[in-house]
PDB file of C-alpha atoms and ligand atoms in Angstrom:
ATOM      1  CA  UNK A   1     -12.226 -25.208   1.627  1.00  0.00           C
ATOM      2  CA  UNK A   2      -9.222 -23.965   3.659  1.00  0.00           C
ATOM      3  CA  UNK A   3      -8.885 -20.404   3.044  1.00  0.00           C
ATOM      4  CA  UNK A   4      -5.641 -18.912   2.580  1.00  0.00           C
ATOM      5  CA  UNK A   5      -3.806 -17.598   5.533  1.00  0.00           C
ATOM      6  CA  UNK A   6      -1.736 -14.623   3.786  1.00  0.00           C
ATOM      7  CA  UNK A   7      -0.096 -14.082   0.528  1.00  0.00           C
ATOM      8  CA  UNK A   8       3.397 -14.817   0.023  1.00  0.00           C
ATOM      9  CA  UNK A   9       5.518 -13.557  -3.067  1.00  0.00           C
ATOM     10  CA  UNK A  10       9.180 -14.706  -3.141  1.00  0.00           C
ATOM     11  CA  UNK A  11      10.379 -13.060  -6.122  1.00  0.00           C
ATOM     12  CA  UNK A  12       8.870  -9.412  -6.141  1.00  0.00           C
ATOM     13  CA  UNK A  13       9.468  -7.498  -9.487  1.00  0.00           C
ATOM     14  CA  UNK A  14       8.086  -4.182  -8.460  1.00  0.00           C
ATOM     15  CA  UNK A  15      10.977  -1.307  -7.850  1.00  0.00           C
ATOM     16  CA  UNK A  16      11.197   2.046  -7.148  1.00  0.00           C
ATOM     17  CA  UNK A  17      10.699   2.892 -10.915  1.00  0.00           C
ATOM     18  CA  UNK A  18       7.276   1.949 -10.541  1.00  0.00           C
ATOM     19  CA  UNK A  19       6.217   4.175  -7.884  1.00  0.00           C
ATOM     20  CA  UNK A  20       5.818   7.654  -9.648  1.00  0.00           C
ATOM     21  CA  UNK A  21       6.441  10.956  -7.304  1.00  0.00           C
ATOM     22  CA  UNK A  22       6.356  10.241  -3.632  1.00  0.00           C
ATOM     23  CA  UNK A  23       9.987  11.332  -3.389  1.00  0.00           C
ATOM     24  CA  UNK A  24       9.840  11.945   0.239  1.00  0.00           C
ATOM     25  CA  UNK A  25       8.175   8.424   1.078  1.00  0.00           C
ATOM     26  CA  UNK A  26      10.636   6.701  -1.410  1.00  0.00           C
ATOM     27  CA  UNK A  27      13.489   8.544   0.924  1.00  0.00           C
ATOM     28  CA  UNK A  28      12.186   7.160   3.984  1.00  0.00           C
ATOM     29  CA  UNK A  29      11.454   3.727   2.582  1.00  0.00           C
ATOM     30  CA  UNK A  30      15.014   3.482   1.151  1.00  0.00           C
ATOM     31  CA  UNK A  31      16.416   3.154   4.699  1.00  0.00           C
ATOM     32  CA  UNK A  32      14.189   0.024   5.243  1.00  0.00           C
ATOM     33  CA  UNK A  33      15.932  -1.284   1.927  1.00  0.00           C
ATOM     34  CA  UNK A  34      19.460  -0.506   3.284  1.00  0.00           C
ATOM     35  CA  UNK A  35      18.598  -2.195   6.863  1.00  0.00           C
ATOM     36  CA  UNK A  36      17.131  -5.234   5.153  1.00  0.00           C
ATOM     37  CA  UNK A  37      20.111  -5.597   2.700  1.00  0.00           C
ATOM     38  CA  UNK A  38      22.902  -5.048   5.084  1.00  0.00           C
ATOM     39  CA  UNK A  39      21.657  -5.569   8.754  1.00  0.00           C
ATOM     40  CA  UNK A  40      25.321  -5.815  10.146  1.00  0.00           C
ATOM     41  CA  UNK A  41      26.291  -2.478   9.003  1.00  0.00           C
ATOM     42  CA  UNK A  42      23.525  -0.839  11.047  1.00  0.00           C
ATOM     43  CA  UNK A  43      23.783  -3.041  14.222  1.00  0.00           C
ATOM     44  CA  UNK A  44      27.661  -2.557  14.080  1.00  0.00           C
ATOM     45  CA  UNK A  45      27.495   0.687  16.506  1.00  0.00           C
ATOM     46  CA  UNK A  46      24.824  -0.883  18.781  1.00  0.00           C
ATOM     47  CA  UNK A  47      22.022   0.685  17.245  1.00  0.00           C
ATOM     48  CA  UNK A  48      18.575  -1.328  16.962  1.00  0.00           C
ATOM     49  CA  UNK A  49      16.994  -1.650  13.437  1.00  0.00           C
ATOM     50  CA  UNK A  50      13.202  -0.263  13.305  1.00  0.00           C
ATOM     51  CA  UNK A  51      10.715  -3.202  13.060  1.00  0.00           C
ATOM     52  CA  UNK A  52       7.799  -1.302  11.862  1.00  0.00           C
ATOM     53  CA  UNK A  53       6.808   1.736   9.703  1.00  0.00           C
ATOM     54  CA  UNK A  54       3.050   2.785   9.129  1.00  0.00           C
ATOM     55  CA  UNK A  55       2.330   4.301   5.458  1.00  0.00           C
ATOM     56  CA  UNK A  56      -0.309   6.640   5.878  1.00  0.00           C
ATOM     57  CA  UNK A  57      -2.555   8.546   3.318  1.00  0.00           C
ATOM     58  CA  UNK A  58      -5.723   8.396   1.004  1.00  0.00           C
ATOM     59  CA  UNK A  59      -6.895   5.647  -0.868  1.00  0.00           C
ATOM     60  CA  UNK A  60      -5.085   4.638  -4.028  1.00  0.00           C
ATOM     61  CA  UNK A  61      -1.788   6.680  -3.563  1.00  0.00           C
ATOM     62  CA  UNK A  62       0.447   4.051  -3.727  1.00  0.00           C
ATOM     63  CA  UNK A  63       0.783   2.348  -0.166  1.00  0.00           C
ATOM     64  CA  UNK A  64       1.022  -1.028  -1.388  1.00  0.00           C
ATOM     65  CA  UNK A  65       2.761  -0.560  -4.489  1.00  0.00           C
ATOM     66  CA  UNK A  66       5.476   1.045  -2.267  1.00  0.00           C
ATOM     67  CA  UNK A  67       5.627  -1.675   0.440  1.00  0.00           C
ATOM     68  CA  UNK A  68       6.105  -4.092  -2.540  1.00  0.00           C
ATOM     69  CA  UNK A  69       8.613  -2.063  -4.309  1.00  0.00           C
ATOM     70  CA  UNK A  70      10.771  -2.259  -0.901  1.00  0.00           C
ATOM     71  CA  UNK A  71      10.466  -5.957  -1.151  1.00  0.00           C
ATOM     72  CA  UNK A  72      11.734  -5.957  -4.639  1.00  0.00           C
ATOM     73  CA  UNK A  73      14.799  -3.270  -4.213  1.00  0.00           C
ATOM     74  CA  UNK A  74      15.784  -5.370  -1.354  1.00  0.00           C
ATOM     75  CA  UNK A  75      15.046  -8.699  -3.021  1.00  0.00           C
ATOM     76  CA  UNK A  76      13.294  -9.979   0.031  1.00  0.00           C
ATOM     77  CA  UNK A  77      10.043 -12.019   0.031  1.00  0.00           C
ATOM     78  CA  UNK A  78       6.960 -10.285   0.753  1.00  0.00           C
ATOM     79  CA  UNK A  79       4.293 -11.468   2.774  1.00  0.00           C
ATOM     80  CA  UNK A  80       1.040  -9.775   2.969  1.00  0.00           C
ATOM     81  CA  UNK A  81      -2.467  -9.827   4.471  1.00  0.00           C
ATOM     82  CA  UNK A  82      -5.272  -7.352   4.505  1.00  0.00           C
ATOM     83  CA  UNK A  83      -6.997  -6.200   7.935  1.00  0.00           C
ATOM     84  CA  UNK A  84     -10.302  -6.384   6.242  1.00  0.00           C
ATOM     85  CA  UNK A  85      -9.884 -10.085   6.067  1.00  0.00           C
ATOM     86  CA  UNK A  86     -10.140 -10.265   9.684  1.00  0.00           C
ATOM     87  CA  UNK A  87     -13.742  -8.786   9.929  1.00  0.00           C
ATOM     88  CA  UNK A  88     -16.304 -11.536  10.714  1.00  0.00           C
ATOM     89  CA  UNK A  89     -13.604 -14.030  11.424  1.00  0.00           C
ATOM     90  CA  UNK A  90     -14.388 -16.912  13.712  1.00  0.00           C
ATOM     91  CA  UNK A  91     -12.907 -16.967  17.201  1.00  0.00           C
ATOM     92  CA  UNK A  92      -9.257 -17.867  17.553  1.00  0.00           C
ATOM     93  CA  UNK A  93      -8.677 -17.785  13.733  1.00  0.00           C
ATOM     94  CA  UNK A  94      -7.311 -14.035  13.485  1.00  0.00           C
ATOM     95  CA  UNK A  95      -4.841 -14.498  16.268  1.00  0.00           C
ATOM     96  CA  UNK A  96      -3.518 -17.919  14.693  1.00  0.00           C
ATOM     97  CA  UNK A  97      -3.161 -16.559  11.235  1.00  0.00           C
ATOM     98  CA  UNK A  98      -1.235 -13.499  12.635  1.00  0.00           C
ATOM     99  CA  UNK A  99       1.008 -15.928  14.562  1.00  0.00           C
ATOM    100  CA  UNK A 100       1.419 -18.256  11.293  1.00  0.00           C
ATOM    101  CA  UNK A 101       2.390 -15.197   9.234  1.00  0.00           C
ATOM    102  CA  UNK A 102       5.316 -13.866  11.608  1.00  0.00           C
ATOM    103  CA  UNK A 103       6.577 -17.587  11.916  1.00  0.00           C
ATOM    104  CA  UNK A 104       6.783 -18.016   8.061  1.00  0.00           C
ATOM    105  CA  UNK A 105       8.242 -14.220   7.665  1.00  0.00           C
ATOM    106  CA  UNK A 106      10.808 -15.511  10.324  1.00  0.00           C
ATOM    107  CA  UNK A 107      11.772 -18.415   8.682  1.00  0.00           C
ATOM    108  CA  UNK A 108      12.263 -16.740   5.341  1.00  0.00           C
ATOM    109  CA  UNK A 109      14.198 -13.860   6.715  1.00  0.00           C
ATOM    110  CA  UNK A 110      15.246 -11.339   5.573  1.00  0.00           C
ATOM    111  CA  UNK A 111      11.692 -10.243   4.796  1.00  0.00           C
ATOM    112  CA  UNK A 112       8.828  -7.989   4.847  1.00  0.00           C
ATOM    113  CA  UNK A 113       5.239  -8.237   6.402  1.00  0.00           C
ATOM    114  CA  UNK A 114       2.743  -5.944   4.660  1.00  0.00           C
ATOM    115  CA  UNK A 115      -0.461  -5.299   6.354  1.00  0.00           C
ATOM    116  CA  UNK A 116      -3.151  -3.396   4.446  1.00  0.00           C
ATOM    117  CA  UNK A 117      -6.081  -1.567   6.079  1.00  0.00           C
ATOM    118  CA  UNK A 118      -4.723  -1.877   9.479  1.00  0.00           C
ATOM    119  CA  UNK A 119      -7.282   0.121  10.874  1.00  0.00           C
ATOM    120  CA  UNK A 120      -9.631  -2.767  10.592  1.00  0.00           C
ATOM    121  CA  UNK A 121      -7.656  -4.845  13.296  1.00  0.00           C
ATOM    122  CA  UNK A 122      -6.002  -2.059  14.805  1.00  0.00           C
ATOM    123  CA  UNK A 123      -8.741   0.551  16.160  1.00  0.00           C
ATOM    124  CA  UNK A 124      -8.387   1.558  19.650  1.00  0.00           C
ATOM    125  CA  UNK A 125      -9.439  -1.180  21.982  1.00  0.00           C
ATOM    126  CA  UNK A 126     -12.676  -1.034  24.150  1.00  0.00           C
ATOM    127  CA  UNK A 127     -14.906   1.079  21.945  1.00  0.00           C
ATOM    128  CA  UNK A 128     -18.006  -0.041  20.023  1.00  0.00           C
ATOM    129  CA  UNK A 129     -17.679  -3.363  21.767  1.00  0.00           C
ATOM    130  CA  UNK A 130     -21.219  -4.316  21.274  1.00  0.00           C
ATOM    131  CA  UNK A 131     -20.608  -7.837  19.380  1.00  0.00           C
ATOM    132  CA  UNK A 132     -18.749 -10.704  19.634  1.00  0.00           C
ATOM    133  CA  UNK A 133     -16.548 -10.115  16.605  1.00  0.00           C
ATOM    134  CA  UNK A 134     -15.223  -7.260  18.285  1.00  0.00           C
ATOM    135  CA  UNK A 135     -13.626  -9.512  20.763  1.00  0.00           C
ATOM    136  CA  UNK A 136     -11.902 -11.300  18.268  1.00  0.00           C
ATOM    137  CA  UNK A 137     -10.643  -8.164  16.406  1.00  0.00           C
ATOM    138  CA  UNK A 138      -8.856  -7.632  19.981  1.00  0.00           C
ATOM    139  CA  UNK A 139      -7.495 -10.894  19.984  1.00  0.00           C
ATOM    140  CA  UNK A 140      -6.188 -10.356  16.613  1.00  0.00           C
ATOM    141  CA  UNK A 141      -4.537  -6.974  17.588  1.00  0.00           C
ATOM    142  CA  UNK A 142      -2.897  -8.439  20.932  1.00  0.00           C
ATOM    143  CA  UNK A 143      -1.480 -11.063  18.874  1.00  0.00           C
ATOM    144  CA  UNK A 144       0.141  -8.480  16.471  1.00  0.00           C
ATOM    145  CA  UNK A 145       1.511  -6.614  19.348  1.00  0.00           C
ATOM    146  CA  UNK A 146       2.844  -9.662  21.114  1.00  0.00           C
ATOM    147  CA  UNK A 147       4.393 -10.780  17.939  1.00  0.00           C
ATOM    148  CA  UNK A 148       6.058  -7.249  17.135  1.00  0.00           C
ATOM    149  CA  UNK A 149       7.365  -7.360  20.848  1.00  0.00           C
ATOM    150  CA  UNK A 150       8.379 -11.036  20.659  1.00  0.00           C
ATOM    151  CA  UNK A 151      10.667 -10.765  17.643  1.00  0.00           C
ATOM    152  CA  UNK A 152      14.178  -9.496  18.412  1.00  0.00           C
ATOM    153  CA  UNK A 153      15.561  -6.521  16.729  1.00  0.00           C
ATOM    154  CA  UNK A 154      18.207  -8.542  14.689  1.00  0.00           C
ATOM    155  CA  UNK A 155      15.427 -10.927  13.213  1.00  0.00           C
ATOM    156  CA  UNK A 156      15.416  -9.139  10.056  1.00  0.00           C
ATOM    157  CA  UNK A 157      11.715  -8.952   9.655  1.00  0.00           C
ATOM    158  CA  UNK A 158      10.105  -5.696   9.006  1.00  0.00           C
ATOM    159  CA  UNK A 159       6.672  -5.105   9.141  1.00  0.00           C
ATOM    160  CA  UNK A 160       5.080  -2.249   6.874  1.00  0.00           C
ATOM    161  CA  UNK A 161       1.247  -1.553   7.522  1.00  0.00           C
ATOM    162  CA  UNK A 162      -1.080   0.895   5.695  1.00  0.00           C
ATOM    163  CA  UNK A 163      -4.166   2.692   6.446  1.00  0.00           C
ATOM    164  CA  UNK A 164      -6.167   5.934   5.380  1.00  0.00           C
ATOM    165  CA  UNK A 165      -7.525   6.298   9.162  1.00  0.00           C
ATOM    166  CA  UNK A 166      -4.079   6.698  11.518  1.00  0.00           C
ATOM    167  CA  UNK A 167      -6.480   8.820  13.507  1.00  0.00           C
ATOM    168  CA  UNK A 168      -8.586   5.956  14.930  1.00  0.00           C
ATOM    169  CA  UNK A 169      -5.526   3.217  15.409  1.00  0.00           C
ATOM    170  CA  UNK A 170      -4.693   2.078  18.989  1.00  0.00           C
ATOM    171  CA  UNK A 171      -2.052   3.930  20.339  1.00  0.00           C
ATOM    172  CA  UNK A 172      -0.100   0.856  21.454  1.00  0.00           C
ATOM    173  CA  UNK A 173       0.544   0.142  17.835  1.00  0.00           C
ATOM    174  CA  UNK A 174       2.500   3.733  17.572  1.00  0.00           C
ATOM    175  CA  UNK A 175       4.709   2.832  20.755  1.00  0.00           C
ATOM    176  CA  UNK A 176       8.475   2.774  20.533  1.00  0.00           C
ATOM    177  CA  UNK A 177       9.668  -0.517  18.954  1.00  0.00           C
ATOM    178  CA  UNK A 178       6.049  -1.071  16.878  1.00  0.00           C
ATOM    179  CA  UNK A 179       5.093   1.125  14.094  1.00  0.00           C
ATOM    180  CA  UNK A 180       6.880   3.972  15.588  1.00  0.00           C
ATOM    181  CA  UNK A 181       7.596   5.552  11.896  1.00  0.00           C
ATOM    182  CA  UNK A 182       5.238   7.048  10.319  1.00  0.00           C
ATOM    183  CA  UNK A 183       5.461   7.829   6.565  1.00  0.00           C
ATOM    184  CA  UNK A 184       2.851  10.116   4.896  1.00  0.00           C
ATOM    185  CA  UNK A 185       1.943   9.253   1.242  1.00  0.00           C
ATOM    186  CA  UNK A 186      -0.294  12.236  -0.318  1.00  0.00           C
ATOM    187  CA  UNK A 187      -2.437  12.708  -3.351  1.00  0.00           C
ATOM    188  CA  UNK A 188      -0.273  13.435  -6.147  1.00  0.00           C
ATOM    189  CA  UNK A 189       0.454  17.389  -7.034  1.00  0.00           C
ATOM    190  CA  UNK A 190       0.116  18.396 -10.603  1.00  0.00           C
ATOM    191  CA  UNK A 191       3.899  17.673 -11.346  1.00  0.00           C
ATOM    192  CA  UNK A 192       3.647  13.964  -9.745  1.00  0.00           C
ATOM    193  CA  UNK A 193       0.324  13.570 -11.914  1.00  0.00           C
ATOM    194  CA  UNK A 194       2.277  13.912 -14.856  1.00  0.00           C
ATOM    195  CA  UNK A 195       4.802  11.535 -13.814  1.00  0.00           C
ATOM    196  CA  UNK A 196       2.302   8.677 -12.854  1.00  0.00           C
ATOM    197  CA  UNK A 197       0.741   9.465 -16.353  1.00  0.00           C
ATOM    198  CA  UNK A 198       4.305   8.747 -17.631  1.00  0.00           C
ATOM    199  CA  UNK A 199       4.594   5.438 -15.705  1.00  0.00           C
ATOM    200  CA  UNK A 200       1.023   3.879 -16.861  1.00  0.00           C
ATOM    201  CA  UNK A 201       1.570   5.355 -20.282  1.00  0.00           C
ATOM    202  CA  UNK A 202       4.563   2.760 -20.776  1.00  0.00           C
ATOM    203  CA  UNK A 203       2.494  -0.024 -22.031  1.00  0.00           C
ATOM    204  CA  UNK A 204      -0.205   2.055 -24.266  1.00  0.00           C
ATOM    205  CA  UNK A 205       0.185   2.957 -27.778  1.00  0.00           C
ATOM    206  CA  UNK A 206      -0.500   6.877 -28.019  1.00  0.00           C
ATOM    207  CA  UNK A 207      -0.434   9.481 -30.910  1.00  0.00           C
ATOM    208  CA  UNK A 208       1.060  12.778 -31.211  1.00  0.00           C
ATOM    209  CA  UNK A 209      -1.936  14.695 -29.619  1.00  0.00           C
ATOM    210  CA  UNK A 210      -1.299  13.681 -26.399  1.00  0.00           C
ATOM    211  CA  UNK A 211      -0.166  16.533 -23.931  1.00  0.00           C
ATOM    212  CA  UNK A 212       0.851  15.202 -20.478  1.00  0.00           C
ATOM    213  CA  UNK A 213       0.744  18.761 -18.957  1.00  0.00           C
ATOM    214  CA  UNK A 214      -2.776  19.279 -20.041  1.00  0.00           C
ATOM    215  CA  UNK A 215      -3.814  15.853 -18.881  1.00  0.00           C
ATOM    216  CA  UNK A 216      -2.043  16.484 -15.595  1.00  0.00           C
ATOM    217  CA  UNK A 217      -3.683  19.903 -15.207  1.00  0.00           C
ATOM    218  CA  UNK A 218      -7.351  18.349 -15.912  1.00  0.00           C
ATOM    219  CA  UNK A 219      -6.871  15.927 -13.164  1.00  0.00           C
ATOM    220  CA  UNK A 220      -6.890  17.674  -9.776  1.00  0.00           C
ATOM    221  CA  UNK A 221      -7.639  15.219  -6.743  1.00  0.00           C
ATOM    222  CA  UNK A 222      -7.007  12.143  -8.953  1.00  0.00           C
ATOM    223  CA  UNK A 223      -4.950   9.293  -6.901  1.00  0.00           C
ATOM    224  CA  UNK A 224      -2.289   7.231  -8.777  1.00  0.00           C
ATOM    225  CA  UNK A 225      -5.183   4.245  -8.791  1.00  0.00           C
ATOM    226  CA  UNK A 226      -7.360   6.994 -10.506  1.00  0.00           C
ATOM    227  CA  UNK A 227      -4.887   7.629 -13.134  1.00  0.00           C
ATOM    228  CA  UNK A 228      -4.004   4.050 -13.985  1.00  0.00           C
ATOM    229  CA  UNK A 229      -7.596   3.622 -14.786  1.00  0.00           C
ATOM    230  CA  UNK A 230      -7.843   6.891 -16.770  1.00  0.00           C
ATOM    231  CA  UNK A 231      -4.868   5.330 -18.975  1.00  0.00           C
ATOM    232  CA  UNK A 232      -6.552   1.820 -19.084  1.00  0.00           C
ATOM    233  CA  UNK A 233      -9.972   3.273 -20.080  1.00  0.00           C
ATOM    234  CA  UNK A 234      -8.578   5.390 -22.825  1.00  0.00           C
ATOM    235  CA  UNK A 235      -6.833   2.582 -24.186  1.00  0.00           C
ATOM    236  CA  UNK A 236     -10.228   0.546 -24.358  1.00  0.00           C
ATOM    237  CA  UNK A 237     -12.072   3.659 -25.697  1.00  0.00           C
ATOM    238  CA  UNK A 238      -9.652   4.055 -28.384  1.00  0.00           C
ATOM    239  CA  UNK A 239      -9.903   0.284 -29.105  1.00  0.00           C
ATOM    240  CA  UNK A 240     -13.538   0.452 -29.516  1.00  0.00           C
ATOM    241  CA  UNK A 241     -13.446   2.996 -31.868  1.00  0.00           C
ATOM    242  CA  UNK A 242     -11.087   1.117 -34.167  1.00  0.00           C
ATOM    243  CA  UNK A 243      -8.207   3.664 -33.673  1.00  0.00           C
ATOM    244  CA  UNK A 244      -4.695   2.596 -34.334  1.00  0.00           C
ATOM    245  CA  UNK A 245      -3.352   4.763 -31.183  1.00  0.00           C
ATOM    246  CA  UNK A 246      -5.081   6.295 -28.368  1.00  0.00           C
ATOM    247  CA  UNK A 247      -5.350  10.182 -28.737  1.00  0.00           C
ATOM    248  CA  UNK A 248      -6.168  13.317 -26.669  1.00  0.00           C
ATOM    249  CA  UNK A 249      -9.855  13.140 -26.904  1.00  0.00           C
ATOM    250  CA  UNK A 250      -9.595   9.255 -25.637  1.00  0.00           C
ATOM    251  CA  UNK A 251      -8.128  10.530 -22.614  1.00  0.00           C
ATOM    252  CA  UNK A 252     -10.180  13.278 -22.208  1.00  0.00           C
ATOM    253  CA  UNK A 253     -13.605  10.785 -22.463  1.00  0.00           C
ATOM    254  CA  UNK A 254     -11.672   8.490 -20.047  1.00  0.00           C
ATOM    255  CA  UNK A 255     -11.234  11.271 -17.529  1.00  0.00           C
ATOM    256  CA  UNK A 256     -14.787  12.317 -17.780  1.00  0.00           C
ATOM    257  CA  UNK A 257     -15.788   8.649 -17.031  1.00  0.00           C
ATOM    258  CA  UNK A 258     -13.295   8.378 -14.046  1.00  0.00           C
ATOM    259  CA  UNK A 259     -14.758  11.598 -12.516  1.00  0.00           C
ATOM    260  CA  UNK A 260     -18.305  10.416 -13.033  1.00  0.00           C
ATOM    261  CA  UNK A 261     -17.484   7.097 -11.154  1.00  0.00           C
ATOM    262  CA  UNK A 262     -15.767   9.206  -8.340  1.00  0.00           C
ATOM    263  CA  UNK A 263     -18.843  11.486  -8.319  1.00  0.00           C
ATOM    264  CA  UNK A 264     -21.212   8.400  -7.620  1.00  0.00           C
ATOM    265  CA  UNK A 265     -19.108   6.983  -5.051  1.00  0.00           C
ATOM    266  CA  UNK A 266     -19.031  10.317  -3.110  1.00  0.00           C
ATOM    267  CA  UNK A 267     -22.637  10.421  -3.099  1.00  0.00           C
ATOM    268  CA  UNK A 268     -23.002   7.161  -1.697  1.00  0.00           C
ATOM    269  CA  UNK A 269     -20.635   8.020   1.353  1.00  0.00           C
ATOM    270  CA  UNK A 270     -22.713  11.397   1.818  1.00  0.00           C
TER     271      UNK A 270
HETATM  272  P1  LIG B 301      -5.385   1.371  -0.864  1.00  0.00           P
HETATM  273  O1  LIG B 301      -5.460   2.393   0.476  1.00  0.00           O
HETATM  274  O2  LIG B 301      -6.721   1.732  -1.487  1.00  0.00           O
HETATM  275  O3  LIG B 301      -5.210   0.221  -0.581  1.00  0.00           O
HETATM  276  P2  LIG B 301      -3.029   2.034  -1.688  1.00  0.00           P
HETATM  277  O4  LIG B 301      -2.228   3.358  -1.337  1.00  0.00           O
HETATM  278  O5  LIG B 301      -2.534   0.665  -1.264  1.00  0.00           O
HETATM  279  O6  LIG B 301      -4.726   2.141  -1.779  1.00  0.00           O
HETATM  280  P3  LIG B 301      -2.202   1.005  -4.293  1.00  0.00           P
HETATM  281  O7  LIG B 301      -2.798  -0.190  -4.186  1.00  0.00           O
HETATM  282  O8  LIG B 301      -0.702   1.082  -4.105  1.00  0.00           O
HETATM  283  O9  LIG B 301      -2.753   2.044  -3.436  1.00  0.00           O
HETATM  284  O10 LIG B 301      -2.468   1.542  -5.584  1.00  0.00           O
HETATM  285  C1  LIG B 301      -3.264   0.979  -6.523  1.00  0.00           C
HETATM  286  C2  LIG B 301      -2.564   1.214  -7.897  1.00  0.00           C
HETATM  287  O11 LIG B 301      -2.846   2.579  -8.495  1.00  0.00           O
HETATM  288  C3  LIG B 301      -1.163   0.775  -8.079  1.00  0.00           C
HETATM  289  O12 LIG B 301      -1.032  -0.619  -8.262  1.00  0.00           O
HETATM  290  C4  LIG B 301      -0.735   1.555  -9.575  1.00  0.00           C
HETATM  291  O13 LIG B 301      -0.924   1.248 -10.434  1.00  0.00           O
HETATM  292  C5  LIG B 301      -1.312   2.876  -9.243  1.00  0.00           C
HETATM  293  N1  LIG B 301      -0.575   3.987  -8.357  1.00  0.00           N
HETATM  294  C6  LIG B 301      -1.188   4.516  -7.169  1.00  0.00           C
HETATM  295  N2  LIG B 301       0.179   5.291  -6.893  1.00  0.00           N
HETATM  296  C7  LIG B 301       1.092   5.334  -7.869  1.00  0.00           C
HETATM  297  C8  LIG B 301       2.212   5.940  -7.930  1.00  0.00           C
HETATM  298  N3  LIG B 301       2.614   6.933  -7.091  1.00  0.00           N
HETATM  299  N4  LIG B 301       2.763   5.812  -8.958  1.00  0.00           N
HETATM  300  C9  LIG B 301       2.579   4.957 -10.023  1.00  0.00           C
HETATM  301  N5  LIG B 301       1.269   4.297 -10.106  1.00  0.00           N
HETATM  302  C10 LIG B 301       0.497   4.261  -8.781  1.00  0.00           C
END
């Protein structure tokens, strides 16, 4: 069977309302929304619209969510692929996939291309070059650089990439006219964790015992993805116990469970 080359979503429903906290990052990507909506306004005085932005931050902090929200707010199609899909790919496939992606995105412009885990293709070239698959990765990276240089500044395609390892990226990616804007997406502080809880509690039936300030304080180091997990887990725990609504204890049990999972994950890494 023929694997899908990349995902295309024409009608993205995600908006900035779905992204809690991240005020600074949201302000920066708002600019991209404006460029996509009214490009002529920005090029009127001879300025060039940026082609790429790099979202940098730990896993689960909302980078993908934010990129989707840009597409949703600008009402443009969202083309996405993940760098990790390119690992172990047959010779020539990676580069042609990148070529196809840009071709489609240009046809549907204004549009967004999102490349998750760009470090998987964008690692500095010429290092750890022991196996053939690295050559293919380099071909893919070179094709990406070629595409970004090739499309004009008025093509109305903006490429957003995400990574949690900006330090390993090939410097060529960060050069002017490529991913020259870097936007940091950090782990949430206590106030932001409360806001993320609020977003993920929207669909959940809770009772009066719930104390969001307390929960936010109980979850230092949690990412947005971890908090989304807590809310879902709490609802399942309450349901298993035949409760009519999710209460404070269910949330605390869910937090314990997620902490347990995080500790296990860290043990495997170290
Ligand atoms: P990775 O680096 O692992 O790809 P990411 O930074 O792209 O992670 P997302 O995939 O955007 O993270 O986040 C996963 C999920 O966690 C989101 O779909 C959302 O449910 C929740 N989430 C993360 N951050 C936030 C946030 N700031 N506000 C609301 N929800 C969030």
